[in-house]
Amino acid sequence: GDALGKRVKPLAESVGSDMVIPCDVTDNGSMDTLFSEIGERWGKLDMLVINAAYLPMLSPVNDIDQKDFGKAITLNILATQALLANFDPLLRRAASARLLALSTSVARTPRAYWGAYGASKAALETLVGAYGEEMKNISAIRTHIVDPAATRTAMRARAFPGEDPATVKEPEVAADAIVDLVVADT
C-alpha cells in the first residue's frame, strides 16, 4: 500500500534503483531468475518478506480436496522453504538481515473448517522458526512471524464473504505495524 511504500522507498533508494521481477514463487525457473537478478544486482538481501499464501476451500478435514490442499502446501510451505534456501546466502551477507513471514492465528489455534490452511501455516511457522533458531548464533539474521489478524484483503473476503469490509482494518494499518516492528529491531 501507499503507506508502506512511502516508508520503505528511502531504504530502497539507499541501495540503488528499484527493480521489479515478476515471478511465480512456485515455479523453479522463475525463482532462479529472481535469485540470480537480486544476487547480481545487490549481492546481499537486507529483508525478505514472505507474504504469498493460498487459502484452500474451507471444509471439514475429512472433505479437504487433495488438489486444492496441494496448492496450499506448494505455496505456503514448499515455496517458503525454497525462498529460505536460495536467499540464505544473500541474507547472510547483509549487516543485519531480517526475515518476516506473515501467518495466521489458525496456525496455532485450530479452528473448524480451517484445517488445510492452518496446517500449511503451522508448517510455515515451524520452518521460519527453525531457520531463526539456526541463524541466531551464527549470523545477524533475525526472523519475525507476524499475524496481522483481520485485515481487508481479497483472501479475507473469500474466507468471510458476508463480512462488511469496512469493519476490518485496511492493509496499510497492518503494513505500518510491520514496518514499525522491523525498524525497532534494527
PDB file of C-alpha atoms in Angstrom:
ATOM      1  CA  GLY A   1       0.000   0.000   0.000  1.00  0.00           C
ATOM      2  CA  ASP A   2       0.948   3.668  -0.226  1.00  0.00           C
ATOM      3  CA  ALA A   3       1.776   3.918   3.481  1.00  0.00           C
ATOM      4  CA  LEU A   4       4.246   1.049   3.288  1.00  0.00           C
ATOM      5  CA  GLY A   5       5.706   2.320   0.011  1.00  0.00           C
ATOM      6  CA  LYS A   6       6.340   5.789   1.456  1.00  0.00           C
ATOM      7  CA  ARG A   7       8.131   4.346   4.458  1.00  0.00           C
ATOM      8  CA  VAL A   8      10.210   1.765   2.595  1.00  0.00           C
ATOM      9  CA  LYS A   9      11.135   3.756  -0.500  1.00  0.00           C
ATOM     10  CA  PRO A  10      14.020   5.664   1.143  1.00  0.00           C
ATOM     11  CA  LEU A  11      15.538   2.302   2.138  1.00  0.00           C
ATOM     12  CA  ALA A  12      15.320   1.112  -1.475  1.00  0.00           C
ATOM     13  CA  GLU A  13      16.923   4.314  -2.750  1.00  0.00           C
ATOM     14  CA  SER A  14      19.889   3.851  -0.432  1.00  0.00           C
ATOM     15  CA  VAL A  15      20.892   0.620  -2.204  1.00  0.00           C
ATOM     16  CA  GLY A  16      20.124   1.584  -5.782  1.00  0.00           C
ATOM     17  CA  SER A  17      17.180   1.959  -8.082  1.00  0.00           C
ATOM     18  CA  ASP A  18      14.079  -0.157  -7.693  1.00  0.00           C
ATOM     19  CA  MET A  19      13.814  -3.441  -9.536  1.00  0.00           C
ATOM     20  CA  VAL A  20      10.629  -5.309 -10.344  1.00  0.00           C
ATOM     21  CA  ILE A  21      10.948  -9.009 -11.137  1.00  0.00           C
ATOM     22  CA  PRO A  22       7.569 -10.616 -11.721  1.00  0.00           C
ATOM     23  CA  CYS A  23       7.760 -14.284 -10.832  1.00  0.00           C
ATOM     24  CA  ASP A  24       5.762 -17.265  -9.721  1.00  0.00           C
ATOM     25  CA  VAL A  25       7.274 -18.446  -6.431  1.00  0.00           C
ATOM     26  CA  THR A  26       6.021 -21.962  -7.174  1.00  0.00           C
ATOM     27  CA  ASP A  27       7.961 -22.133 -10.462  1.00  0.00           C
ATOM     28  CA  ASN A  28      11.641 -23.078 -10.105  1.00  0.00           C
ATOM     29  CA  GLY A  29      12.697 -21.393 -13.338  1.00  0.00           C
ATOM     30  CA  SER A  30      11.037 -18.135 -12.377  1.00  0.00           C
ATOM     31  CA  MET A  31      12.578 -18.314  -8.910  1.00  0.00           C
ATOM     32  CA  ASP A  32      16.057 -18.972 -10.326  1.00  0.00           C
ATOM     33  CA  THR A  33      15.752 -15.707 -12.266  1.00  0.00           C
ATOM     34  CA  LEU A  34      14.692 -13.876  -9.114  1.00  0.00           C
ATOM     35  CA  PHE A  35      17.610 -15.203  -7.031  1.00  0.00           C
ATOM     36  CA  SER A  36      20.092 -14.534  -9.812  1.00  0.00           C
ATOM     37  CA  GLU A  37      18.916 -10.986 -10.536  1.00  0.00           C
ATOM     38  CA  ILE A  38      18.954  -9.915  -6.891  1.00  0.00           C
ATOM     39  CA  GLY A  39      22.305 -11.572  -6.244  1.00  0.00           C
ATOM     40  CA  GLU A  40      23.923  -9.982  -9.292  1.00  0.00           C
ATOM     41  CA  ARG A  41      22.451  -6.542  -8.680  1.00  0.00           C
ATOM     42  CA  TRP A  42      22.998  -6.127  -4.947  1.00  0.00           C
ATOM     43  CA  GLY A  43      24.991  -9.138  -3.728  1.00  0.00           C
ATOM     44  CA  LYS A  44      23.005  -9.175  -0.478  1.00  0.00           C
ATOM     45  CA  LEU A  45      19.456  -9.022   0.813  1.00  0.00           C
ATOM     46  CA  ASP A  46      18.548  -6.855   3.795  1.00  0.00           C
ATOM     47  CA  MET A  47      14.972  -8.053   4.152  1.00  0.00           C
ATOM     48  CA  LEU A  48      12.847 -10.911   2.909  1.00  0.00           C
ATOM     49  CA  VAL A  49       9.090 -10.704   3.450  1.00  0.00           C
ATOM     50  CA  ILE A  50       7.175 -13.924   2.888  1.00  0.00           C
ATOM     51  CA  ASN A  51       3.583 -12.924   2.340  1.00  0.00           C
ATOM     52  CA  ALA A  52       2.338 -15.068  -0.547  1.00  0.00           C
ATOM     53  CA  ALA A  53      -0.288 -17.546   0.598  1.00  0.00           C
ATOM     54  CA  TYR A  54      -3.034 -19.716  -0.773  1.00  0.00           C
ATOM     55  CA  LEU A  55      -6.291 -20.278   1.084  1.00  0.00           C
ATOM     56  CA  PRO A  56      -7.801 -23.632   0.113  1.00  0.00           C
ATOM     57  CA  MET A  57     -11.552 -24.150   0.230  1.00  0.00           C
ATOM     58  CA  LEU A  58     -12.736 -24.111   3.822  1.00  0.00           C
ATOM     59  CA  SER A  59     -14.092 -27.562   4.628  1.00  0.00           C
ATOM     60  CA  PRO A  60     -14.137 -30.290   7.248  1.00  0.00           C
ATOM     61  CA  VAL A  61     -10.811 -32.143   7.451  1.00  0.00           C
ATOM     62  CA  ASN A  62     -12.372 -35.327   6.063  1.00  0.00           C
ATOM     63  CA  ASP A  63     -13.584 -33.402   3.000  1.00  0.00           C
ATOM     64  CA  ILE A  64     -10.376 -31.493   2.153  1.00  0.00           C
ATOM     65  CA  ASP A  65      -9.867 -31.521  -1.594  1.00  0.00           C
ATOM     66  CA  GLN A  66      -6.402 -33.023  -2.122  1.00  0.00           C
ATOM     67  CA  LYS A  67      -5.646 -30.965  -5.236  1.00  0.00           C
ATOM     68  CA  ASP A  68      -6.649 -27.736  -3.502  1.00  0.00           C
ATOM     69  CA  PHE A  69      -4.685 -28.720  -0.376  1.00  0.00           C
ATOM     70  CA  GLY A  70      -1.702 -29.456  -2.620  1.00  0.00           C
ATOM     71  CA  LYS A  71      -1.775 -25.854  -3.872  1.00  0.00           C
ATOM     72  CA  ALA A  72      -1.640 -24.615  -0.269  1.00  0.00           C
ATOM     73  CA  ILE A  73       1.257 -26.941   0.555  1.00  0.00           C
ATOM     74  CA  THR A  74       3.121 -25.852  -2.581  1.00  0.00           C
ATOM     75  CA  LEU A  75       2.784 -22.121  -1.997  1.00  0.00           C
ATOM     76  CA  ASN A  76       2.604 -21.877   1.787  1.00  0.00           C
ATOM     77  CA  ILE A  77       5.346 -24.425   2.596  1.00  0.00           C
ATOM     78  CA  LEU A  78       7.439 -25.566  -0.359  1.00  0.00           C
ATOM     79  CA  ALA A  79       7.877 -22.084  -1.844  1.00  0.00           C
ATOM     80  CA  THR A  80       8.771 -20.732   1.606  1.00  0.00           C
ATOM     81  CA  GLN A  81      11.499 -23.359   2.008  1.00  0.00           C
ATOM     82  CA  ALA A  82      12.819 -22.561  -1.480  1.00  0.00           C
ATOM     83  CA  LEU A  83      12.927 -18.847  -0.636  1.00  0.00           C
ATOM     84  CA  LEU A  84      14.800 -19.568   2.605  1.00  0.00           C
ATOM     85  CA  ALA A  85      17.271 -21.921   0.938  1.00  0.00           C
ATOM     86  CA  ASN A  86      18.019 -19.699  -2.024  1.00  0.00           C
ATOM     87  CA  PHE A  87      18.074 -16.324  -0.285  1.00  0.00           C
ATOM     88  CA  ASP A  88      20.072 -17.563   2.718  1.00  0.00           C
ATOM     89  CA  PRO A  89      23.479 -16.681   1.203  1.00  0.00           C
ATOM     90  CA  LEU A  90      22.275 -13.158   0.355  1.00  0.00           C
ATOM     91  CA  LEU A  91      20.698 -12.661   3.783  1.00  0.00           C
ATOM     92  CA  ARG A  92      23.956 -13.739   5.448  1.00  0.00           C
ATOM     93  CA  ARG A  93      25.870 -11.070   3.509  1.00  0.00           C
ATOM     94  CA  ALA A  94      23.705  -8.252   4.911  1.00  0.00           C
ATOM     95  CA  ALA A  95      24.844  -6.422   8.039  1.00  0.00           C
ATOM     96  CA  SER A  96      21.553  -7.086   9.839  1.00  0.00           C
ATOM     97  CA  ALA A  97      19.134  -9.010   7.639  1.00  0.00           C
ATOM     98  CA  ARG A  98      15.524  -9.515   8.614  1.00  0.00           C
ATOM     99  CA  LEU A  99      13.158 -12.265   7.550  1.00  0.00           C
ATOM    100  CA  LEU A 100       9.481 -11.618   8.097  1.00  0.00           C
ATOM    101  CA  ALA A 101       6.764 -14.194   7.425  1.00  0.00           C
ATOM    102  CA  LEU A 102       3.057 -13.436   7.645  1.00  0.00           C
ATOM    103  CA  SER A 103       0.909 -16.073   9.270  1.00  0.00           C
ATOM    104  CA  THR A 104      -2.434 -16.536  10.978  1.00  0.00           C
ATOM    105  CA  SER A 105      -3.892 -17.471  14.350  1.00  0.00           C
ATOM    106  CA  VAL A 106      -5.265 -20.727  12.893  1.00  0.00           C
ATOM    107  CA  ALA A 107      -1.652 -21.940  12.635  1.00  0.00           C
ATOM    108  CA  ARG A 108      -1.538 -22.100  16.443  1.00  0.00           C
ATOM    109  CA  THR A 109      -5.210 -22.384  17.392  1.00  0.00           C
ATOM    110  CA  PRO A 110      -7.097 -24.889  15.229  1.00  0.00           C
ATOM    111  CA  ARG A 111     -10.497 -23.784  14.026  1.00  0.00           C
ATOM    112  CA  ALA A 112     -13.218 -25.919  12.452  1.00  0.00           C
ATOM    113  CA  TYR A 113     -13.071 -25.933   8.642  1.00  0.00           C
ATOM    114  CA  TRP A 114      -9.679 -24.193   8.583  1.00  0.00           C
ATOM    115  CA  GLY A 115      -7.577 -27.383   8.902  1.00  0.00           C
ATOM    116  CA  ALA A 116      -5.907 -27.255   5.483  1.00  0.00           C
ATOM    117  CA  TYR A 117      -4.915 -23.596   5.699  1.00  0.00           C
ATOM    118  CA  GLY A 118      -3.987 -23.802   9.384  1.00  0.00           C
ATOM    119  CA  ALA A 119      -1.804 -26.862   8.814  1.00  0.00           C
ATOM    120  CA  SER A 120       0.054 -25.174   5.953  1.00  0.00           C
ATOM    121  CA  LYS A 121       0.644 -22.025   8.012  1.00  0.00           C
ATOM    122  CA  ALA A 122       1.713 -24.053  11.069  1.00  0.00           C
ATOM    123  CA  ALA A 123       4.335 -25.678   8.848  1.00  0.00           C
ATOM    124  CA  LEU A 124       5.422 -22.234   7.591  1.00  0.00           C
ATOM    125  CA  GLU A 125       5.821 -21.047  11.189  1.00  0.00           C
ATOM    126  CA  THR A 126       7.861 -24.142  12.051  1.00  0.00           C
ATOM    127  CA  LEU A 127      10.179 -23.630   9.056  1.00  0.00           C
ATOM    128  CA  VAL A 128      10.727 -19.942   9.760  1.00  0.00           C
ATOM    129  CA  GLY A 129      11.103 -20.535  13.495  1.00  0.00           C
ATOM    130  CA  ALA A 130      13.662 -23.297  12.952  1.00  0.00           C
ATOM    131  CA  TYR A 131      15.575 -21.112  10.488  1.00  0.00           C
ATOM    132  CA  GLY A 132      15.640 -18.311  13.071  1.00  0.00           C
ATOM    133  CA  GLU A 133      16.996 -20.681  15.723  1.00  0.00           C
ATOM    134  CA  GLU A 134      19.656 -21.928  13.294  1.00  0.00           C
ATOM    135  CA  MET A 135      20.734 -18.382  12.422  1.00  0.00           C
ATOM    136  CA  LYS A 136      20.644 -16.611  15.795  1.00  0.00           C
ATOM    137  CA  ASN A 137      24.135 -17.648  16.952  1.00  0.00           C
ATOM    138  CA  ILE A 138      25.915 -17.720  13.600  1.00  0.00           C
ATOM    139  CA  SER A 139      24.611 -14.668  11.731  1.00  0.00           C
ATOM    140  CA  ALA A 140      22.950 -11.283  12.079  1.00  0.00           C
ATOM    141  CA  ILE A 141      19.739 -12.613  10.507  1.00  0.00           C
ATOM    142  CA  ARG A 142      16.683 -12.181  12.709  1.00  0.00           C
ATOM    143  CA  THR A 143      13.280 -13.662  11.974  1.00  0.00           C
ATOM    144  CA  HIS A 144       9.769 -12.492  12.750  1.00  0.00           C
ATOM    145  CA  ILE A 145       6.466 -14.301  12.340  1.00  0.00           C
ATOM    146  CA  VAL A 146       3.624 -11.800  12.207  1.00  0.00           C
ATOM    147  CA  ASP A 147      -0.086 -12.413  12.433  1.00  0.00           C
ATOM    148  CA  PRO A 148      -1.682  -9.222  11.114  1.00  0.00           C
ATOM    149  CA  ALA A 149      -5.110 -10.510  12.272  1.00  0.00           C
ATOM    150  CA  ALA A 150      -8.267  -9.492  10.424  1.00  0.00           C
ATOM    151  CA  THR A 151      -7.187  -7.308   7.509  1.00  0.00           C
ATOM    152  CA  ARG A 152      -9.172  -6.131   4.483  1.00  0.00           C
ATOM    153  CA  THR A 153      -7.715  -8.357   1.756  1.00  0.00           C
ATOM    154  CA  ALA A 154      -9.071 -10.418  -1.123  1.00  0.00           C
ATOM    155  CA  MET A 155      -8.250 -13.572   0.866  1.00  0.00           C
ATOM    156  CA  ARG A 156     -10.269 -12.277   3.825  1.00  0.00           C
ATOM    157  CA  ALA A 157     -13.227 -11.507   1.552  1.00  0.00           C
ATOM    158  CA  ARG A 158     -13.047 -15.028   0.138  1.00  0.00           C
ATOM    159  CA  ALA A 159     -12.998 -16.568   3.623  1.00  0.00           C
ATOM    160  CA  PHE A 160     -15.736 -14.306   5.026  1.00  0.00           C
ATOM    161  CA  PRO A 161     -17.944 -13.385   2.045  1.00  0.00           C
ATOM    162  CA  GLY A 162     -20.742 -11.886   4.165  1.00  0.00           C
ATOM    163  CA  GLU A 163     -18.485  -9.645   6.222  1.00  0.00           C
ATOM    164  CA  ASP A 164     -18.722  -5.883   5.790  1.00  0.00           C
ATOM    165  CA  PRO A 165     -15.184  -4.920   4.645  1.00  0.00           C
ATOM    166  CA  ALA A 166     -15.474  -1.575   6.425  1.00  0.00           C
ATOM    167  CA  THR A 167     -15.418  -3.441   9.771  1.00  0.00           C
ATOM    168  CA  VAL A 168     -11.909  -4.799   9.103  1.00  0.00           C
ATOM    169  CA  LYS A 169      -8.694  -2.760   9.198  1.00  0.00           C
ATOM    170  CA  GLU A 170      -7.106  -1.665   5.949  1.00  0.00           C
ATOM    171  CA  PRO A 171      -3.851  -3.309   4.787  1.00  0.00           C
ATOM    172  CA  GLU A 172      -1.957  -0.044   5.364  1.00  0.00           C
ATOM    173  CA  VAL A 173      -2.591  -0.337   9.105  1.00  0.00           C
ATOM    174  CA  ALA A 174      -1.018  -3.816   9.171  1.00  0.00           C
ATOM    175  CA  ALA A 175       1.819  -2.626   6.910  1.00  0.00           C
ATOM    176  CA  ASP A 176       2.650   0.278   9.224  1.00  0.00           C
ATOM    177  CA  ALA A 177       2.753  -2.054  12.241  1.00  0.00           C
ATOM    178  CA  ILE A 178       5.041  -4.460  10.377  1.00  0.00           C
ATOM    179  CA  VAL A 179       7.395  -1.663   9.327  1.00  0.00           C
ATOM    180  CA  ASP A 180       7.467  -0.380  12.923  1.00  0.00           C
ATOM    181  CA  LEU A 181       8.377  -3.883  14.144  1.00  0.00           C
ATOM    182  CA  VAL A 182      11.233  -4.272  11.705  1.00  0.00           C
ATOM    183  CA  VAL A 183      12.586  -0.746  12.223  1.00  0.00           C
ATOM    184  CA  ALA A 184      12.502  -1.236  16.011  1.00  0.00           C
ATOM    185  CA  ASP A 185      14.500  -4.462  15.588  1.00  0.00           C
ATOM    186  CA  THR A 186      17.365  -2.886  13.617  1.00  0.00           C
TER     187      THR A 186
END
